[in-house]
Amino acid sequence: MRVGVITFPGSLDDRDAQRAVEIAGGEAVALWHADRDLQGVDAVVLPGGFSYGDYLRCGAIAAQAPIMSELIDQAGKGLPVLGICNGFQMLVEAHLLPGGLIRNDHGRFVCRDQRLRVENIDTPWTSLYEQDEEIVIPLKNGEGGYIADAETLKRIEGEGLVAFRYLGANPNGSANDIAGVRNEAGNVVGLMPHPEHAVERGYGPDTTERMRSGIDGLGMFASVLRSLAAA
């Protein structure tokens, strides 16, 4: 299965996302923000970074990039899309996901291994996890506070659109400890933590087994490949 990873000016985790796809057993396809062709890929990852220098709002300019027109169209037809950190910001700016993301409530950039609970496994990106499974993947952001108005939050919670929730201390002031959400169809998922940094032993978070051995993020990439193969 071919999974596209779009590079924008300022992307810095695009190669990591490509490697995660390959470790999971897929073919990573490098896509460019200025193109309009998704090259027939089976799924797309919007990677982390600081697209366009985070001018205006994080992800706001990237959401208007030429390739996003095709992405929005194909997402509406069921294409699996994963937005990681800056990619999550792009998805909310493109109105593919509800809510928004603002500066961390403590005003500082945060970088740490973060505990999460998998809240929804009915998506192509989470199907290999157990419901309410606790995972640990790295988090690094300065504008990761998830917000939405009261009515939207009520709908998100009521319809089960929360995909991931922070456990332990809330790292950025996100409403309801929300770390990631999905769309109504389930094919589009966005989260602030970085699963692509927890896919290979020796480079992931520490575990009780040994240092740097955590690979909890690999499940997202393996999930979408299995879902595509079963389709």
Short mmCIF file of C-alpha atoms in Angstrom, two decimals:
data_model
loop_
_atom_site.label_atom_id
_atom_site.label_comp_id
_atom_site.label_asym_id
_atom_site.label_seq_id
_atom_site.Cartn_x
_atom_site.Cartn_y
_atom_site.Cartn_z
CA MET A 1 0.00 0.00 0.00
CA ARG A 2 1.21 3.50 -0.91
CA VAL A 3 1.04 6.20 1.75
CA GLY A 4 1.83 9.75 0.73
CA VAL A 5 3.65 12.15 3.04
CA ILE A 6 3.32 15.80 2.06
CA THR A 7 6.30 18.11 2.56
CA PHE A 8 5.66 21.82 3.12
CA PRO A 9 8.24 24.61 3.54
CA GLY A 10 9.21 24.19 7.19
CA SER A 11 8.21 20.52 7.55
CA LEU A 12 10.74 18.70 9.70
CA ASP A 13 9.16 15.33 10.46
CA ASP A 14 8.31 14.30 6.91
CA ARG A 15 11.23 11.88 6.59
CA ASP A 16 10.38 10.39 9.99
CA ALA A 17 6.80 9.80 8.82
CA GLN A 18 8.06 8.19 5.61
CA ARG A 19 10.29 5.88 7.64
CA ALA A 20 7.39 4.98 9.92
CA VAL A 21 5.32 3.96 6.90
CA GLU A 22 8.16 1.79 5.62
CA ILE A 23 8.80 0.15 9.00
CA ALA A 24 5.10 -0.71 9.13
CA GLY A 25 5.43 -2.41 5.74
CA GLY A 26 4.06 0.21 3.38
CA GLU A 27 5.51 2.21 0.50
CA ALA A 28 6.13 5.85 1.41
CA VAL A 29 5.49 8.33 -1.40
CA ALA A 30 6.99 11.81 -1.06
CA LEU A 31 4.47 14.50 -2.07
CA TRP A 32 5.13 18.23 -2.52
CA HIS A 33 2.90 21.05 -1.28
CA ALA A 34 2.95 22.97 -4.58
CA ASP A 35 1.71 20.02 -6.64
CA ARG A 36 -1.96 19.22 -7.21
CA ASP A 37 -1.57 15.48 -7.75
CA LEU A 38 -1.70 12.95 -4.90
CA GLN A 39 -0.19 10.37 -7.28
CA GLY A 40 -2.91 7.83 -6.56
CA VAL A 41 -1.77 7.11 -3.01
CA ASP A 42 -3.97 5.02 -0.73
CA ALA A 43 -3.58 7.28 2.34
CA VAL A 44 -1.88 10.54 3.29
CA VAL A 45 0.10 11.80 6.28
CA LEU A 46 0.46 15.51 7.01
CA PRO A 47 3.67 15.64 9.07
CA GLY A 48 4.84 17.82 11.93
CA GLY A 49 7.03 20.88 11.68
CA PHE A 50 6.61 24.62 11.26
CA SER A 51 5.03 25.00 7.83
CA TYR A 52 5.55 28.47 6.36
CA GLY A 53 7.19 29.48 9.63
CA ASP A 54 3.87 29.26 11.51
CA TYR A 55 2.97 32.72 10.17
CA LEU A 56 -0.62 33.92 10.67
CA ARG A 57 -1.67 30.79 12.59
CA CYS A 58 0.00 27.40 12.68
CA GLY A 59 -1.16 25.47 9.62
CA ALA A 60 -3.23 28.35 8.21
CA ILE A 61 -1.08 28.97 5.12
CA ALA A 62 -0.40 25.27 4.53
CA ALA A 63 -4.14 24.62 4.50
CA GLN A 64 -4.31 26.80 1.37
CA ALA A 65 -1.47 25.01 -0.46
CA PRO A 66 -2.29 23.70 -3.96
CA ILE A 67 -2.12 20.03 -2.96
CA MET A 68 -4.65 20.59 -0.17
CA SER A 69 -7.47 21.13 -2.67
CA GLU A 70 -7.04 17.56 -3.91
CA LEU A 71 -6.56 16.28 -0.38
CA ILE A 72 -9.78 17.88 0.84
CA ASP A 73 -11.67 16.45 -2.12
CA GLN A 74 -10.29 12.94 -1.64
CA ALA A 75 -10.77 13.04 2.13
CA GLY A 76 -14.43 13.72 1.45
CA LYS A 77 -14.49 10.52 -0.59
CA GLY A 78 -12.98 8.43 2.19
CA LEU A 79 -9.20 8.75 1.73
CA PRO A 80 -7.50 8.00 5.08
CA VAL A 81 -5.64 11.11 6.30
CA LEU A 82 -3.50 11.47 9.41
CA GLY A 83 -2.39 14.89 10.62
CA ILE A 84 0.45 14.93 13.16
CA CYS A 85 1.09 18.09 15.22
CA ASN A 86 1.45 20.77 12.52
CA GLY A 87 -0.52 18.40 10.28
CA PHE A 88 -3.33 18.40 12.86
CA GLN A 89 -3.25 22.19 12.78
CA MET A 90 -3.60 22.06 8.98
CA LEU A 91 -6.61 19.76 9.24
CA VAL A 92 -8.52 22.07 11.57
CA GLU A 93 -7.59 25.09 9.43
CA ALA A 94 -8.88 23.22 6.35
CA HIS A 95 -12.10 22.39 8.26
CA LEU A 96 -11.54 18.68 7.85
CA LEU A 97 -11.61 18.38 11.65
CA PRO A 98 -13.55 20.43 14.21
CA GLY A 99 -12.08 22.87 16.69
CA GLY A 100 -8.80 24.74 16.69
CA LEU A 101 -5.34 24.83 18.26
CA ILE A 102 -3.79 27.71 20.17
CA ARG A 103 -0.66 28.53 22.13
CA ASN A 104 0.02 26.32 25.14
CA ASP A 105 -1.64 27.78 28.22
CA HIS A 106 1.69 27.99 30.07
CA GLY A 107 3.27 29.85 27.16
CA ARG A 108 6.18 27.46 26.73
CA PHE A 109 7.23 24.87 24.18
CA VAL A 110 6.82 21.37 25.61
CA CYS A 111 8.86 18.30 24.61
CA ARG A 112 8.35 15.04 26.47
CA ASP A 113 7.10 11.47 26.26
CA GLN A 114 3.36 11.65 26.77
CA ARG A 115 0.84 9.14 28.07
CA LEU A 116 -2.34 8.89 26.03
CA ARG A 117 -5.53 6.89 26.09
CA VAL A 118 -6.88 5.59 22.79
CA GLU A 119 -10.49 6.78 22.91
CA ASN A 120 -11.72 5.57 19.53
CA ILE A 121 -10.58 2.54 17.55
CA ASP A 122 -13.16 2.87 14.76
CA THR A 123 -10.78 4.58 12.34
CA PRO A 124 -8.27 3.27 9.79
CA TRP A 125 -5.50 4.75 11.94
CA THR A 126 -6.45 3.23 15.31
CA SER A 127 -8.00 -0.16 14.53
CA LEU A 128 -5.07 -2.22 15.87
CA TYR A 129 -5.26 -0.67 19.33
CA GLU A 130 -7.53 -1.84 22.12
CA GLN A 131 -10.34 0.44 23.25
CA ASP A 132 -9.02 2.64 26.11
CA GLU A 133 -5.49 1.29 25.63
CA GLU A 134 -2.81 3.45 27.24
CA ILE A 135 0.15 4.31 25.04
CA VAL A 136 3.22 6.54 25.29
CA ILE A 137 4.50 8.59 22.36
CA PRO A 138 6.58 11.79 22.15
CA LEU A 139 4.97 15.23 22.27
CA LYS A 140 6.60 18.47 21.10
CA ASN A 141 4.65 21.65 20.49
CA GLY A 142 4.25 25.27 21.41
CA GLU A 143 0.71 25.74 20.09
CA GLY A 144 -1.02 22.50 20.95
CA GLY A 145 -3.92 23.65 23.09
CA TYR A 146 -7.09 22.16 21.60
CA ILE A 147 -10.12 24.45 21.76
CA ALA A 148 -13.73 24.41 20.58
CA ASP A 149 -16.90 26.19 21.62
CA ALA A 150 -19.16 24.53 24.17
CA GLU A 151 -21.61 23.22 21.56
CA THR A 152 -18.83 21.71 19.44
CA LEU A 153 -17.20 20.10 22.48
CA LYS A 154 -20.53 18.59 23.47
CA ARG A 155 -20.97 17.19 19.95
CA ILE A 156 -17.41 15.84 19.81
CA GLU A 157 -17.81 14.06 23.11
CA GLY A 158 -21.34 12.88 22.40
CA GLU A 159 -20.51 11.47 18.98
CA GLY A 160 -17.30 9.78 20.12
CA LEU A 161 -15.05 11.92 17.94
CA VAL A 162 -12.24 12.15 20.49
CA ALA A 163 -9.51 9.85 19.17
CA PHE A 164 -6.87 10.32 21.88
CA ARG A 165 -6.88 11.89 25.33
CA TYR A 166 -3.98 13.03 27.49
CA LEU A 167 -3.33 11.07 30.67
CA GLY A 168 -1.52 12.52 33.66
CA ALA A 169 -0.89 16.26 33.52
CA ASN A 170 -2.44 18.11 30.59
CA PRO A 171 0.64 19.36 28.68
CA ASN A 172 -0.89 22.34 26.90
CA GLY A 173 -4.28 23.22 28.37
CA SER A 174 -6.32 21.34 25.79
CA ALA A 175 -10.05 21.32 26.49
CA ASN A 176 -11.21 18.06 28.07
CA ASP A 177 -7.62 16.76 27.85
CA ILE A 178 -8.18 16.16 24.12
CA ALA A 179 -4.99 15.07 22.32
CA GLY A 180 -6.56 14.10 19.01
CA VAL A 181 -9.88 13.96 17.19
CA ARG A 182 -11.45 12.24 14.17
CA ASN A 183 -14.06 13.30 11.67
CA GLU A 184 -17.55 11.85 11.53
CA ALA A 185 -16.63 9.35 8.83
CA GLY A 186 -13.55 8.24 10.77
CA ASN A 187 -11.11 8.42 7.87
CA VAL A 188 -9.49 11.69 8.99
CA VAL A 189 -7.59 11.76 12.30
CA GLY A 190 -5.42 14.46 13.83
CA LEU A 191 -3.32 14.44 16.99
CA MET A 192 -0.65 16.63 18.56
CA PRO A 193 1.76 13.90 19.79
CA HIS A 194 4.14 12.28 17.29
CA PRO A 195 3.58 8.56 16.64
CA GLU A 196 6.33 8.54 13.99
CA HIS A 197 8.88 8.98 16.79
CA ALA A 198 7.81 5.76 18.50
CA VAL A 199 8.10 3.12 15.80
CA GLU A 200 11.59 1.66 16.19
CA ARG A 201 13.25 0.08 19.22
CA GLY A 202 16.26 2.04 20.37
CA TYR A 203 14.73 5.37 19.37
CA GLY A 204 11.35 5.57 21.08
CA PRO A 205 10.22 6.41 24.62
CA ASP A 206 11.53 4.51 27.62
CA THR A 207 9.53 1.48 28.77
CA THR A 208 9.63 -0.75 31.82
CA GLU A 209 11.43 -3.27 29.61
CA ARG A 210 14.36 -1.06 28.60
CA MET A 211 15.34 2.48 27.64
CA ARG A 212 14.18 3.90 24.29
CA SER A 213 12.28 0.75 23.38
CA GLY A 214 8.74 2.13 23.07
CA ILE A 215 6.99 1.56 19.73
CA ASP A 216 3.42 2.49 20.62
CA GLY A 217 3.19 4.83 17.63
CA LEU A 218 3.74 2.04 15.12
CA GLY A 219 0.15 0.88 15.57
CA MET A 220 -1.20 3.91 13.70
CA PHE A 221 0.78 3.17 10.56
CA ALA A 222 0.20 -0.59 10.78
CA SER A 223 -3.53 0.06 11.33
CA VAL A 224 -3.98 2.03 8.14
CA LEU A 225 -2.05 -0.54 6.09
CA ARG A 226 -4.22 -3.35 7.42
CA SER A 227 -7.38 -1.34 6.83
CA LEU A 228 -6.35 -0.61 3.24
CA ALA A 229 -5.49 -4.24 2.60
CA ALA A 230 -8.88 -5.33 3.91
CA ALA A 231 -10.80 -2.79 1.84
#
